[in-house]
Amino acid sequence: MLLDKLFALHSRGSTLRKEMVAGATTFMAMSYILFVNPSMLAQAGMDHGAVFVATCLAAALGSLLMGLLANLPVALAPGMGLNAFFTYVIVLEQGHPWQTALACVFFSGCLFLLLSIFKIREWIINSIPLPLKMGIAAGIGMFLALIALKTANIIVASPATLVTLGDLHQMPVLLALAGFFVIFALVHRGWHSAVLLSILAVTIAAILLGDVQYQGIVALPPSLTPTFMQLDFASALSLTMVPVILSLLFLDLFDTSGTLVAVTHKAGLMQANGKVPALDKALIADSSASIAGAIFGTSTTTSYVESASGVAAGGRTGLTAVVTAVFFLAALWFSPVAAMVPSYATAGALLYVAMLMLGSLRHVQWDDVLQAVPVSVVLIMMPLTFSISDGIGMGFISYAVLCLLTGKLNKTTFSVWVLALIFLAKFIWG
């Protein structure tokens, strides 16, 4: 059987039926990105329909590459946190056009590809202290939580206290809260499509209550032209964009590495020495998808930890990812549904992902000042500065300074000092 030879179904204890079910399960678990990503990038000034198409294409291509090259049951799509960094930091906070941000995504993908080919990735990841990795993941979770609460108007601006509780009598606020609780109720019952069902339920409620106009279910895919090949390479090559590109690179490195370890371990595919099988091919697939995604017109594409839901359903090979890719291509014809989803319908999804990311804090030793202080700095400063890059930068700087002042320079690495100095220069002259 061709599929058995290509994906080693028999040797991994899987079947065609299991892989098909696993691929569909993975898609259902991560398909919320089809609604969240266009909504978020539209705030950066990008065309909603074009971003929807770019999201489908990037997810399909990335999942296909992962399945065929690495033969792993890991699907890809534009990453949560990375899309927030794209919109709220690069575009809205720093004031760069989205065309420049796309070029930064492209260059970070190219760097990721080079690091993967020349096997430098392991050195970089291993040289950055675990507490900083965990702090960054949790900090992004806090950042996403603030975005979710702000999007739903649960938290609003206040001239007296900066932020305050919004009007809980407003319909969007109530629907957002309902969507959030629906997600956790369904997750508790083991529904892999909990996030998707919550978004659709809130959208249907908004239509019935007259807040959203019904636009249909199926239609031809929107045009990709507004975002396709709209990258501003010249602006992205300026010296001021180096920290942005590096931030995108490291966020993707941490995200991808953690996901690959988690999913392959759950699937029983991790090698005895703790290494991920076909890691180099998996990283090439991931970085290539980011490059292609930038060309299509979307933020960084990365591996999704929701792939673990497909593994739980029996997926053990790359055929799972290939099936997921087919579903993402089929989703191109459901753009009217994405267009109807109000921003507050995705707030519950953002808050759910945020809480999952906060789980990384369990790996931090809070009685060790070298871990507790930098992690706390990242957790506090990332949402309060409304900047992922500033939070990461302050975390690296505080870690390096503490190691210097406490005489524990052996706890640092060359890459930590390089990154700390880059971020320090950004704060001083940026």
mmCIF file of N, CA, C and O in Angstrom, residues 220-278:
data_model
loop_
_atom_site.group_PDB
_atom_site.id
_atom_site.type_symbol
_atom_site.label_atom_id
_atom_site.label_comp_id
_atom_site.label_asym_id
_atom_site.label_seq_id
_atom_site.Cartn_x
_atom_site.Cartn_y
_atom_site.Cartn_z
ATOM 1 N N LEU A 220 -17.415 31.621 -3.091
ATOM 2 C CA LEU A 220 -16.083 31.523 -3.670
ATOM 3 C C LEU A 220 -15.080 32.221 -2.758
ATOM 4 O O LEU A 220 -15.419 33.217 -2.101
ATOM 5 N N PRO A 221 -13.856 31.736 -2.670
ATOM 6 C CA PRO A 221 -12.859 32.368 -1.793
ATOM 7 C C PRO A 221 -12.642 33.831 -2.173
ATOM 8 O O PRO A 221 -12.666 34.184 -3.352
ATOM 9 N N PRO A 222 -12.441 34.699 -1.182
ATOM 10 C CA PRO A 222 -12.130 36.104 -1.474
ATOM 11 C C PRO A 222 -10.805 36.225 -2.226
ATOM 12 O O PRO A 222 -10.011 35.278 -2.275
ATOM 13 N N SER A 223 -10.541 37.383 -2.772
ATOM 14 C CA SER A 223 -9.293 37.615 -3.490
ATOM 15 C C SER A 223 -8.115 37.715 -2.524
ATOM 16 O O SER A 223 -8.222 38.328 -1.451
ATOM 17 N N LEU A 224 -7.009 37.120 -2.916
ATOM 18 C CA LEU A 224 -5.779 37.200 -2.127
ATOM 19 C C LEU A 224 -4.951 38.429 -2.501
ATOM 20 O O LEU A 224 -3.995 38.783 -1.800
ATOM 21 N N THR A 225 -5.329 39.098 -3.563
ATOM 22 C CA THR A 225 -4.545 40.204 -4.118
ATOM 23 C C THR A 225 -4.183 41.288 -3.100
ATOM 24 O O THR A 225 -3.041 41.783 -3.108
ATOM 25 N N PRO A 226 -5.099 41.707 -2.199
ATOM 26 C CA PRO A 226 -4.756 42.799 -1.279
ATOM 27 C C PRO A 226 -3.559 42.535 -0.372
ATOM 28 O O PRO A 226 -2.939 43.486 0.123
ATOM 29 N N THR A 227 -3.220 41.259 -0.129
ATOM 30 C CA THR A 227 -2.084 40.956 0.755
ATOM 31 C C THR A 227 -0.972 40.179 0.063
ATOM 32 O O THR A 227 0.146 40.112 0.586
ATOM 33 N N PHE A 228 -1.244 39.586 -1.089
ATOM 34 C CA PHE A 228 -0.260 38.719 -1.741
ATOM 35 C C PHE A 228 0.936 39.533 -2.237
ATOM 36 O O PHE A 228 0.786 40.520 -2.953
ATOM 37 N N MET A 229 2.132 39.126 -1.810
ATOM 38 C CA MET A 229 3.391 39.765 -2.226
ATOM 39 C C MET A 229 3.424 41.264 -1.916
ATOM 40 O O MET A 229 4.023 42.045 -2.643
ATOM 41 N N GLN A 230 2.821 41.645 -0.802
ATOM 42 C CA GLN A 230 2.793 43.060 -0.425
ATOM 43 C C GLN A 230 3.857 43.390 0.622
ATOM 44 O O GLN A 230 3.689 44.285 1.444
ATOM 45 N N LEU A 231 4.964 42.712 0.593
ATOM 46 C CA LEU A 231 6.012 42.880 1.589
ATOM 47 C C LEU A 231 6.901 44.083 1.248
ATOM 48 O O LEU A 231 7.324 44.239 0.096
ATOM 49 N N ASP A 232 7.202 44.900 2.241
ATOM 50 C CA ASP A 232 8.095 46.047 2.063
ATOM 51 C C ASP A 232 9.480 45.666 2.582
ATOM 52 O O ASP A 232 9.810 45.898 3.744
ATOM 53 N N PHE A 233 10.289 45.077 1.706
ATOM 54 C CA PHE A 233 11.599 44.575 2.110
ATOM 55 C C PHE A 233 12.543 45.701 2.516
ATOM 56 O O PHE A 233 13.325 45.568 3.459
ATOM 57 N N ALA A 234 12.493 46.823 1.807
ATOM 58 C CA ALA A 234 13.421 47.927 2.071
ATOM 59 C C ALA A 234 13.270 48.454 3.498
ATOM 60 O O ALA A 234 14.268 48.643 4.213
ATOM 61 N N SER A 235 12.035 48.660 3.941
ATOM 62 C CA SER A 235 11.803 49.178 5.288
ATOM 63 C C SER A 235 12.210 48.171 6.360
ATOM 64 O O SER A 235 12.715 48.548 7.422
ATOM 65 N N ALA A 236 12.006 46.890 6.079
ATOM 66 C CA ALA A 236 12.323 45.854 7.068
ATOM 67 C C ALA A 236 13.820 45.644 7.242
ATOM 68 O O ALA A 236 14.254 45.047 8.231
ATOM 69 N N LEU A 237 14.618 46.113 6.289
ATOM 70 C CA LEU A 237 16.067 45.915 6.355
ATOM 71 C C LEU A 237 16.777 47.022 7.128
ATOM 72 O O LEU A 237 17.997 47.010 7.235
ATOM 73 N N SER A 238 16.033 47.984 7.677
ATOM 74 C CA SER A 238 16.653 49.049 8.459
ATOM 75 C C SER A 238 17.116 48.500 9.807
ATOM 76 O O SER A 238 16.596 47.500 10.311
ATOM 77 N N LEU A 239 18.080 49.175 10.418
ATOM 78 C CA LEU A 239 18.679 48.709 11.666
ATOM 79 C C LEU A 239 17.656 48.648 12.798
ATOM 80 O O LEU A 239 17.726 47.775 13.670
ATOM 81 N N THR A 240 16.691 49.544 12.775
ATOM 82 C CA THR A 240 15.688 49.586 13.844
ATOM 83 C C THR A 240 14.780 48.361 13.849
ATOM 84 O O THR A 240 14.126 48.083 14.860
ATOM 85 N N MET A 241 14.736 47.636 12.736
ATOM 86 C CA MET A 241 13.856 46.470 12.650
ATOM 87 C C MET A 241 14.551 45.183 13.090
ATOM 88 O O MET A 241 13.907 44.140 13.178
ATOM 89 N N VAL A 242 15.858 45.244 13.390
ATOM 90 C CA VAL A 242 16.582 44.039 13.809
ATOM 91 C C VAL A 242 15.976 43.413 15.066
ATOM 92 O O VAL A 242 15.741 42.195 15.110
ATOM 93 N N PRO A 243 15.694 44.204 16.133
ATOM 94 C CA PRO A 243 15.066 43.586 17.314
ATOM 95 C C PRO A 243 13.715 42.959 17.011
ATOM 96 O O PRO A 243 13.350 41.943 17.609
ATOM 97 N N VAL A 244 12.959 43.548 16.093
ATOM 98 C CA VAL A 244 11.647 43.002 15.725
ATOM 99 C C VAL A 244 11.812 41.643 15.059
ATOM 100 O O VAL A 244 11.124 40.673 15.399
ATOM 101 N N ILE A 245 12.721 41.571 14.104
ATOM 102 C CA ILE A 245 12.960 40.310 13.394
ATOM 103 C C ILE A 245 13.464 39.233 14.353
ATOM 104 O O ILE A 245 13.024 38.073 14.316
ATOM 105 N N LEU A 246 14.386 39.613 15.255
ATOM 106 C CA LEU A 246 14.905 38.656 16.227
ATOM 107 C C LEU A 246 13.813 38.202 17.192
ATOM 108 O O LEU A 246 13.761 37.034 17.577
ATOM 109 N N SER A 247 12.939 39.126 17.596
ATOM 110 C CA SER A 247 11.838 38.755 18.484
ATOM 111 C C SER A 247 10.928 37.738 17.808
ATOM 112 O O SER A 247 10.529 36.740 18.420
ATOM 113 N N LEU A 248 10.582 37.986 16.538
ATOM 114 C CA LEU A 248 9.759 37.038 15.786
ATOM 115 C C LEU A 248 10.448 35.681 15.682
ATOM 116 O O LEU A 248 9.816 34.634 15.839
ATOM 117 N N LEU A 249 11.751 35.718 15.431
ATOM 118 C CA LEU A 249 12.523 34.481 15.293
ATOM 119 C C LEU A 249 12.486 33.668 16.579
ATOM 120 O O LEU A 249 12.188 32.461 16.562
ATOM 121 N N PHE A 250 12.766 34.314 17.710
ATOM 122 C CA PHE A 250 12.839 33.582 18.965
ATOM 123 C C PHE A 250 11.469 33.135 19.452
ATOM 124 O O PHE A 250 11.333 32.057 20.033
ATOM 125 N N LEU A 251 10.447 33.952 19.220
ATOM 126 C CA LEU A 251 9.100 33.521 19.574
ATOM 127 C C LEU A 251 8.725 32.255 18.813
ATOM 128 O O LEU A 251 8.146 31.319 19.382
ATOM 129 N N ASP A 252 9.059 32.220 17.534
ATOM 130 C CA ASP A 252 8.759 31.045 16.716
ATOM 131 C C ASP A 252 9.595 29.847 17.157
ATOM 132 O O ASP A 252 9.113 28.711 17.194
ATOM 133 N N LEU A 253 10.869 30.089 17.488
ATOM 134 C CA LEU A 253 11.741 29.009 17.954
ATOM 135 C C LEU A 253 11.182 28.355 19.214
ATOM 136 O O LEU A 253 11.084 27.130 19.307
ATOM 137 N N PHE A 254 10.809 29.192 20.200
ATOM 138 C CA PHE A 254 10.286 28.656 21.453
ATOM 139 C C PHE A 254 8.979 27.911 21.214
ATOM 140 O O PHE A 254 8.762 26.817 21.728
ATOM 141 N N ASP A 255 8.103 28.530 20.430
ATOM 142 C CA ASP A 255 6.779 27.956 20.171
ATOM 143 C C ASP A 255 6.905 26.605 19.481
ATOM 144 O O ASP A 255 6.316 25.596 19.904
ATOM 145 N N THR A 256 7.679 26.565 18.409
ATOM 146 C CA THR A 256 7.830 25.345 17.625
ATOM 147 C C THR A 256 8.500 24.232 18.424
ATOM 148 O O THR A 256 8.043 23.080 18.410
ATOM 149 N N SER A 257 9.577 24.572 19.122
ATOM 150 C CA SER A 257 10.314 23.560 19.882
ATOM 151 C C SER A 257 9.431 22.930 20.951
ATOM 152 O O SER A 257 9.388 21.698 21.097
ATOM 153 N N GLY A 258 8.731 23.780 21.708
ATOM 154 C CA GLY A 258 7.861 23.266 22.753
ATOM 155 C C GLY A 258 6.749 22.389 22.212
ATOM 156 O O GLY A 258 6.433 21.339 22.779
ATOM 157 N N THR A 259 6.168 22.805 21.093
ATOM 158 C CA THR A 259 5.076 22.040 20.488
ATOM 159 C C THR A 259 5.552 20.682 19.988
ATOM 160 O O THR A 259 4.897 19.661 20.216
ATOM 161 N N LEU A 260 6.672 20.667 19.293
ATOM 162 C CA LEU A 260 7.186 19.405 18.744
ATOM 163 C C LEU A 260 7.519 18.406 19.852
ATOM 164 O O LEU A 260 7.238 17.208 19.731
ATOM 165 N N VAL A 261 8.107 18.908 20.936
ATOM 166 C CA VAL A 261 8.431 18.033 22.067
ATOM 167 C C VAL A 261 7.148 17.473 22.685
ATOM 168 O O VAL A 261 7.022 16.272 22.933
ATOM 169 N N ALA A 262 6.173 18.350 22.916
ATOM 170 C CA ALA A 262 4.935 17.934 23.576
ATOM 171 C C ALA A 262 4.149 16.928 22.740
ATOM 172 O O ALA A 262 3.691 15.894 23.256
ATOM 173 N N VAL A 263 4.008 17.198 21.448
ATOM 174 C CA VAL A 263 3.169 16.342 20.601
ATOM 175 C C VAL A 263 3.834 15.000 20.326
ATOM 176 O O VAL A 263 3.176 13.952 20.386
ATOM 177 N N THR A 264 5.132 15.002 20.022
ATOM 178 C CA THR A 264 5.811 13.729 19.746
ATOM 179 C C THR A 264 5.900 12.867 20.998
ATOM 180 O O THR A 264 5.846 11.637 20.917
ATOM 181 N N HIS A 265 6.019 13.501 22.162
ATOM 182 C CA HIS A 265 6.028 12.732 23.413
ATOM 183 C C HIS A 265 4.677 12.067 23.632
ATOM 184 O O HIS A 265 4.597 10.893 24.003
ATOM 185 N N LYS A 266 3.600 12.824 23.398
ATOM 186 C CA LYS A 266 2.256 12.282 23.585
ATOM 187 C C LYS A 266 1.991 11.143 22.603
ATOM 188 O O LYS A 266 1.279 10.184 22.914
ATOM 189 N N ALA A 267 2.570 11.246 21.394
ATOM 190 C CA ALA A 267 2.350 10.226 20.367
ATOM 191 C C ALA A 267 3.248 9.012 20.543
ATOM 192 O O ALA A 267 3.121 8.028 19.804
ATOM 193 N N GLY A 268 4.163 9.079 21.504
ATOM 194 C CA GLY A 268 5.091 7.974 21.716
ATOM 195 C C GLY A 268 6.150 7.879 20.638
ATOM 196 O O GLY A 268 6.739 6.811 20.406
ATOM 197 N N LEU A 269 6.435 8.994 19.976
ATOM 198 C CA LEU A 269 7.400 9.008 18.877
ATOM 199 C C LEU A 269 8.761 9.545 19.296
ATOM 200 O O LEU A 269 9.722 9.432 18.542
ATOM 201 N N MET A 270 8.835 10.135 20.477
ATOM 202 C CA MET A 270 10.097 10.714 20.931
ATOM 203 C C MET A 270 11.137 9.608 21.135
ATOM 204 O O MET A 270 10.829 8.530 21.646
ATOM 205 N N GLN A 271 12.359 9.897 20.726
ATOM 206 C CA GLN A 271 13.428 8.918 20.833
ATOM 207 C C GLN A 271 13.863 8.735 22.291
ATOM 208 O O GLN A 271 13.548 9.557 23.154
ATOM 209 N N ALA A 272 14.597 7.658 22.545
ATOM 210 C CA ALA A 272 14.987 7.324 23.909
ATOM 211 C C ALA A 272 15.844 8.411 24.551
ATOM 212 O O ALA A 272 15.801 8.615 25.773
ATOM 213 N N ASN A 273 16.616 9.124 23.734
ATOM 214 C CA ASN A 273 17.467 10.193 24.269
ATOM 215 C C ASN A 273 16.725 11.515 24.430
ATOM 216 O O ASN A 273 17.325 12.549 24.714
ATOM 217 N N GLY A 274 15.419 11.480 24.221
ATOM 218 C CA GLY A 274 14.618 12.684 24.402
ATOM 219 C C GLY A 274 14.527 13.590 23.194
ATOM 220 O O GLY A 274 13.949 14.671 23.266
ATOM 221 N N LYS A 275 15.098 13.163 22.068
ATOM 222 C CA LYS A 275 15.083 13.998 20.873
ATOM 223 C C LYS A 275 13.843 13.741 20.026
ATOM 224 O O LYS A 275 13.282 12.652 20.024
ATOM 225 N N VAL A 276 13.444 14.776 19.309
ATOM 226 C CA VAL A 276 12.300 14.678 18.414
ATOM 227 C C VAL A 276 12.745 14.026 17.100
ATOM 228 O O VAL A 276 13.749 14.430 16.516
ATOM 229 N N PRO A 277 12.043 13.019 16.602
ATOM 230 C CA PRO A 277 12.426 12.391 15.342
ATOM 231 C C PRO A 277 12.271 13.351 14.174
ATOM 232 O O PRO A 277 11.342 14.163 14.137
ATOM 233 N N ALA A 278 13.221 13.271 13.230
ATOM 234 C CA ALA A 278 13.192 14.110 12.029
ATOM 235 C C ALA A 278 13.066 15.593 12.371
ATOM 236 O O ALA A 278 12.359 16.343 11.696
#
